[in-house]
Amino acid sequence: MKIGVMGHGPIVEKCLDAISKVSGSQAIAIYNRPRSAKEGEAIAKKYHVEKTYTDFDQFLNDAEIDTVYIALPNSLHYEYALKVLNAGKNAIVEKPFTSTVEETDHLIQVAKEKKKFLFEAITTCHLPNVKALKEYIQEIGELSLVQTNYSQYSSRYDIFKNGETPNIFNPQFSGGAIMDINIYNIHFIVSLFGEPESVSYFPKKAENGIDTAGIAVLQYPNLACSAVGAKDSESSGFAYVQGRNGTLKINSPVNESRELIVTIGKDSKTINLQQSDNHLVYEFESFTKVVNEQDYDTCYKWLGHTRSVVQVVEKARKFAGIVFPADLK
């Protein structure tokens, strides 16, 4: 893949580092708006990216780019992914994929019509330790509960409390805790069990209606799963899958899943199949393999999972009365 990257900041730097470690992928260009040109140039220099753009049309018309990674504010994912697909390029869209299921469905339709690859950049589903956990599900017997927690104090929360509204705490940009951080937990749960029978969400809301923390409950037949996410407080991250015969524990937030502890009866063992210190490497390895092998079936399978997650999050927001502009279109 010859990748053009949109955006700047920590996630873009981590992405560029990951791409540099994946055979068959190369970042060849970075696009930023003119006001962020200096940031884009500095990142390009740091990661040895040859070209920088501040004109989006020029960036999109670069014939050398076959895939575009979109790391823009949440509310812009749909608009720019659509432009990328219509320009005849593959799109990798940073999580959360879109604001609504309707937007997701349209992007999938266009990707299929244009025979282009479309991916959500979500680490959880591609991590070897999560794949290992799935293999042990049957061994822990009849399931009882699933608990997940990813809580990380946002550096922008103080600014928000002082009266400013950064994108991540702004409904206009499809921000909030469930979209930014708890979505990893929801991806984890849905990857294990598919779409739930019912979804509820109990958030802590700010005055502007955005959720700064919250608990989502995904109800399956005879199984309740909780997804806890907060951007206004800190906690150790984890995932527990409890069964009659034992437990499976991810000993970190699921977006990294740094190790898996398998406990069956009195026996316990720790598994770590992840060698890279950059957990984004695994998703870019997956994307590169699928594109190089022209494996549309796997791409569409992943998109089906993404759609399920978008639907769960949309149901959770509606349950809690969290409304985005995209809901009103």
Coordinates of C-alpha atoms in Angstrom, one line a residue:
M1 CA 0.0 0.0 0.0
K2 CA 1.2 3.5 -0.8
I3 CA -0.5 5.5 1.9
G4 CA -1.4 9.2 2.1
V5 CA -2.1 10.3 5.6
M6 CA -4.6 13.0 6.6
G7 CA -4.2 14.8 9.9
H8 CA -1.5 15.4 12.6
G9 CA -1.0 14.8 16.2
P10 CA -0.2 11.7 18.4
I11 CA -2.4 9.2 16.6
V12 CA -0.9 10.2 13.2
E13 CA 2.6 9.8 14.6
K14 CA 1.8 6.4 16.0
C15 CA 0.2 5.4 12.7
L16 CA 3.3 6.5 10.7
D17 CA 5.6 4.6 13.1
A18 CA 3.4 1.5 12.6
I19 CA 3.4 1.8 8.8
S20 CA 7.2 2.0 8.8
K21 CA 7.3 -1.4 10.5
V22 CA 4.9 -3.2 8.1
S23 CA 6.4 -4.8 5.1
G24 CA 4.4 -3.9 1.9
S25 CA 3.2 -0.5 3.2
Q26 CA 4.7 2.9 2.9
A27 CA 3.5 6.4 3.9
I28 CA 4.4 8.7 1.0
A29 CA 2.4 11.9 1.7
I30 CA 0.8 13.9 4.5
Y31 CA -2.1 16.3 4.1
N32 CA -3.0 19.1 6.5
R33 CA -5.0 22.3 6.2
P34 CA -2.8 25.4 5.6
R35 CA -3.0 26.5 9.3
S36 CA -1.5 23.1 10.3
A37 CA 1.2 23.1 7.5
K38 CA 4.1 23.4 9.9
E39 CA 2.9 20.5 12.1
G40 CA 2.5 18.4 9.0
E41 CA 6.0 19.3 7.7
A42 CA 7.6 18.5 11.0
I43 CA 5.9 15.1 11.2
A44 CA 6.8 14.3 7.6
K45 CA 10.4 15.1 8.3
K46 CA 10.5 13.0 11.5
Y47 CA 9.1 9.9 9.7
H48 CA 10.8 10.4 6.4
V49 CA 7.6 11.0 4.4
E50 CA 8.5 12.5 1.0
K51 CA 5.5 14.7 0.2
T52 CA 3.3 17.2 2.1
Y53 CA 0.2 18.8 0.9
T54 CA -2.1 21.7 2.1
D55 CA -4.4 21.5 -1.0
F56 CA -6.7 18.5 -0.6
D57 CA -7.5 18.1 -4.3
Q58 CA -3.8 18.0 -5.1
F59 CA -3.3 15.4 -2.3
L60 CA -6.2 13.3 -3.6
N61 CA -5.0 13.5 -7.2
D62 CA -1.6 12.2 -6.4
A63 CA -1.4 9.1 -8.6
E64 CA 1.2 7.4 -6.4
I65 CA -1.3 7.2 -3.4
D66 CA -3.6 4.2 -3.5
T67 CA -4.8 4.3 0.0
V68 CA -5.7 7.2 2.3
Y69 CA -5.7 7.1 6.1
I70 CA -8.2 9.5 7.6
A71 CA -7.4 10.9 11.1
L72 CA -9.8 13.9 11.2
P73 CA -12.4 14.9 13.8
N74 CA -15.1 12.2 14.1
S75 CA -17.8 14.2 12.3
L76 CA -15.7 14.5 9.2
H77 CA -14.9 10.8 8.7
Y78 CA -17.9 10.1 6.5
E79 CA -17.5 13.2 4.3
Y80 CA -13.8 12.6 3.6
A81 CA -14.0 8.8 3.3
L82 CA -16.7 9.4 0.6
K83 CA -14.4 11.8 -1.3
V84 CA -11.5 9.3 -1.1
L85 CA -13.6 6.4 -2.4
N86 CA -15.0 8.5 -5.2
A87 CA -11.5 9.5 -6.2
G88 CA -10.8 5.8 -6.7
K89 CA -8.6 5.2 -3.7
N90 CA -8.9 2.8 -0.7
A91 CA -9.8 4.4 2.6
I92 CA -8.7 3.6 6.2
V93 CA -11.0 5.5 8.5
E94 CA -9.9 6.1 12.1
K95 CA -12.3 5.0 14.8
P96 CA -15.2 5.8 15.3
F97 CA -16.0 4.9 11.7
T98 CA -18.9 7.3 11.2
S99 CA -21.5 9.1 13.3
T100 CA -24.5 7.1 12.2
V101 CA -25.4 3.7 10.6
E102 CA -26.8 5.6 7.6
E103 CA -23.4 7.0 6.9
T104 CA -21.7 3.7 7.3
D105 CA -24.2 2.0 5.0
H106 CA -23.5 4.6 2.3
L107 CA -19.7 4.2 2.5
I108 CA -19.9 0.4 2.3
Q109 CA -22.2 0.7 -0.7
V110 CA -19.8 3.1 -2.5
A111 CA -16.8 1.0 -1.6
K112 CA -18.4 -2.1 -3.1
E113 CA -19.6 -0.2 -6.2
K114 CA -16.1 1.2 -6.8
K115 CA -14.4 -2.1 -5.9
K116 CA -12.2 -0.3 -3.3
F117 CA -11.1 -1.4 0.1
L118 CA -12.6 0.3 3.1
F119 CA -11.4 -0.3 6.7
E120 CA -11.9 1.0 10.2
A121 CA -8.7 1.7 12.0
I122 CA -9.6 -0.1 15.2
T123 CA -6.8 -2.0 17.0
T124 CA -8.9 -4.3 19.1
C125 CA -10.1 -6.8 16.5
H126 CA -6.6 -7.3 15.0
L127 CA -4.6 -7.9 18.2
P128 CA -3.1 -11.4 18.6
N129 CA -4.0 -11.5 22.3
V130 CA -7.6 -10.8 21.6
K131 CA -7.6 -13.5 18.9
A132 CA -6.1 -15.9 21.5
L133 CA -8.8 -15.0 24.0
K134 CA -11.5 -16.1 21.5
E135 CA -9.9 -19.5 21.3
Y136 CA -10.4 -20.0 25.1
I137 CA -14.0 -19.0 25.3
Q138 CA -15.3 -22.5 25.1
E139 CA -12.9 -23.7 27.8
I140 CA -14.3 -21.5 30.5
G141 CA -17.8 -23.0 30.2
E142 CA -21.2 -21.4 30.5
L143 CA -20.6 -17.6 30.4
S144 CA -21.8 -15.4 33.3
L145 CA -20.6 -11.8 32.8
V146 CA -18.3 -9.7 30.6
Q147 CA -16.8 -6.5 32.1
T148 CA -14.6 -4.0 30.3
N149 CA -13.2 -0.6 31.4
Y150 CA -11.1 1.9 29.5
S151 CA -10.8 5.2 31.4
Q152 CA -8.2 7.8 30.6
Y153 CA -8.2 11.3 31.9
S154 CA -8.2 13.6 28.8
S155 CA -5.6 16.3 28.6
R156 CA -8.4 18.4 27.0
Y157 CA -10.8 18.0 29.9
D158 CA -9.3 20.8 31.9
I159 CA -9.7 23.1 28.9
F160 CA -13.3 21.9 28.6
K161 CA -14.1 22.6 32.2
N162 CA -12.6 26.1 31.8
G163 CA -15.2 27.0 29.2
E164 CA -13.6 26.0 25.9
T165 CA -15.0 23.2 23.7
P166 CA -12.4 21.0 22.1
N167 CA -13.6 18.7 19.4
I168 CA -13.6 15.6 21.5
F169 CA -16.1 17.2 23.9
N170 CA -18.2 18.8 21.2
P171 CA -21.5 17.3 20.0
Q172 CA -21.0 19.2 16.7
F173 CA -17.9 17.0 16.0
S174 CA -19.5 13.8 17.2
G175 CA -17.4 13.7 20.3
G176 CA -17.8 12.2 23.7
A177 CA -16.6 9.3 25.8
I178 CA -18.5 6.5 24.0
M179 CA -17.3 7.6 20.6
D180 CA -13.7 8.2 21.6
I181 CA -12.8 5.6 24.2
N182 CA -15.6 3.3 25.1
I183 CA -16.0 2.3 21.5
Y184 CA -12.9 0.0 22.0
N185 CA -14.8 -1.9 24.6
I186 CA -17.8 -2.2 22.4
H187 CA -15.7 -3.5 19.5
F188 CA -14.3 -6.1 21.9
I189 CA -17.7 -7.3 23.0
V190 CA -19.3 -7.3 19.6
S191 CA -16.3 -9.2 18.1
L192 CA -17.0 -11.9 20.7
F193 CA -20.8 -12.2 20.5
G194 CA -22.1 -10.2 17.6
E195 CA -24.9 -7.7 17.9
P196 CA -26.8 -7.7 21.3
E197 CA -30.5 -8.1 21.8
S198 CA -30.7 -4.7 23.6
V199 CA -28.4 -1.8 24.3
S200 CA -28.6 0.8 27.1
Y201 CA -26.2 3.6 28.1
F202 CA -25.9 5.5 31.3
P203 CA -23.6 8.5 30.9
K204 CA -22.3 11.4 32.9
K205 CA -23.3 14.4 30.8
A206 CA -21.8 17.8 30.6
E207 CA -23.9 20.9 30.2
N208 CA -23.6 20.8 26.4
G209 CA -25.1 17.3 26.4
I210 CA -21.9 15.4 25.7
D211 CA -20.9 12.4 27.7
T212 CA -17.6 12.6 29.6
A213 CA -18.0 9.1 31.0
G214 CA -20.6 6.3 30.9
I215 CA -21.6 2.7 31.2
A216 CA -23.0 0.8 28.3
V217 CA -24.9 -2.4 28.9
L218 CA -25.1 -4.9 26.0
Q219 CA -27.6 -7.6 26.7
Y220 CA -27.4 -11.1 25.1
P221 CA -29.4 -14.2 25.8
N222 CA -28.4 -15.2 29.3
L223 CA -25.4 -12.8 29.2
A224 CA -24.9 -9.2 30.2
C225 CA -21.8 -7.2 29.1
S226 CA -20.7 -3.9 30.5
A227 CA -18.6 -1.4 28.7
V228 CA -17.2 1.4 31.0
G229 CA -15.4 4.4 29.5
A230 CA -14.3 7.7 30.9
K231 CA -12.4 10.8 29.8
D232 CA -12.9 12.8 32.9
S233 CA -11.1 10.3 35.3
E234 CA -8.5 7.6 35.3
S235 CA -8.7 3.9 36.1
S236 CA -6.8 0.7 35.4
G237 CA -8.1 -0.8 32.1
F238 CA -9.2 -4.4 31.8
A239 CA -11.6 -6.9 30.3
Y240 CA -13.0 -9.9 32.2
V241 CA -14.9 -12.7 30.6
Q242 CA -16.3 -14.8 33.3
G243 CA -17.5 -18.4 32.9
R244 CA -18.6 -21.3 35.0
N245 CA -15.2 -23.0 34.8
G246 CA -12.9 -19.9 34.8
T247 CA -12.0 -16.4 33.6
L248 CA -10.2 -14.7 30.8
K249 CA -8.7 -11.4 31.7
I250 CA -7.1 -8.8 29.5
N251 CA -4.7 -7.0 31.8
S252 CA -4.9 -3.6 30.1
P253 CA -7.3 -1.5 28.1
V254 CA -8.6 -3.7 25.2
N255 CA -7.2 -1.3 22.6
E256 CA -3.7 -2.6 23.5
S257 CA -4.5 -5.9 25.2
R258 CA -1.0 -6.3 26.4
E259 CA -1.5 -9.7 28.0
L260 CA -4.1 -12.4 28.5
I261 CA -4.5 -14.3 31.7
V262 CA -6.3 -17.6 31.4
T263 CA -7.6 -19.1 34.7
I264 CA -9.4 -22.4 34.6
G265 CA -10.1 -24.0 38.0
K266 CA -6.9 -23.6 40.0
D267 CA -4.7 -23.3 36.9
S268 CA -3.6 -20.0 35.6
K269 CA -1.3 -18.9 32.8
T270 CA -0.3 -15.7 31.1
I271 CA -0.2 -15.3 27.4
N272 CA 1.4 -12.6 25.3
L273 CA 1.6 -13.1 21.5
Q274 CA 2.3 -9.4 20.8
Q275 CA 5.9 -8.5 20.1
S276 CA 5.6 -5.0 18.8
D277 CA 5.5 -2.1 21.2
N278 CA 3.3 -0.2 18.8
H279 CA -0.1 -1.9 18.9
L280 CA -1.2 -0.3 15.6
V281 CA 1.2 -2.5 13.7
Y282 CA -1.2 -5.4 13.8
E283 CA -4.1 -3.6 12.1
F284 CA -1.8 -2.3 9.4
E285 CA -0.4 -5.8 8.9
S286 CA -4.0 -7.0 8.4
F287 CA -4.9 -4.2 6.0
T288 CA -1.8 -4.7 3.9
K289 CA -2.4 -8.4 3.6
V290 CA -6.0 -8.0 2.5
V291 CA -5.1 -5.4 -0.1
N292 CA -2.2 -7.2 -1.5
E293 CA -4.2 -10.4 -1.8
Q294 CA -7.2 -8.6 -3.1
D295 CA -9.3 -10.3 -0.4
Y296 CA -12.6 -8.4 -0.6
D297 CA -14.4 -11.1 1.4
T298 CA -12.4 -10.4 4.5
C299 CA -12.7 -6.7 4.0
Y300 CA -16.5 -7.0 3.8
K301 CA -16.6 -9.3 6.8
W302 CA -14.8 -6.6 8.8
L303 CA -17.1 -3.9 7.5
G304 CA -20.1 -6.0 8.7
H305 CA -18.5 -6.0 12.2
T306 CA -17.9 -2.3 11.9
R307 CA -21.5 -1.7 11.0
S308 CA -22.7 -3.7 14.0
V309 CA -20.6 -1.5 16.3
V310 CA -21.8 1.7 14.8
Q311 CA -25.4 0.5 15.3
V312 CA -24.7 -0.4 18.9
V313 CA -23.2 3.0 19.6
E314 CA -26.0 4.8 17.9
K315 CA -28.6 2.9 19.9
A316 CA -26.6 3.7 23.1
R317 CA -26.6 7.4 22.3
K318 CA -30.3 7.4 21.5
F319 CA -31.0 5.6 24.7
A320 CA -29.1 8.4 26.6
G321 CA -30.5 11.3 24.5
I322 CA -27.1 12.2 23.0
V323 CA -27.8 13.8 19.6
F324 CA -25.3 14.7 16.9
P325 CA -25.9 16.9 13.8
A326 CA -25.5 13.8 11.6
D327 CA -28.6 12.3 13.3
L328 CA -30.7 15.1 12.0
K329 CA -29.7 14.9 8.3

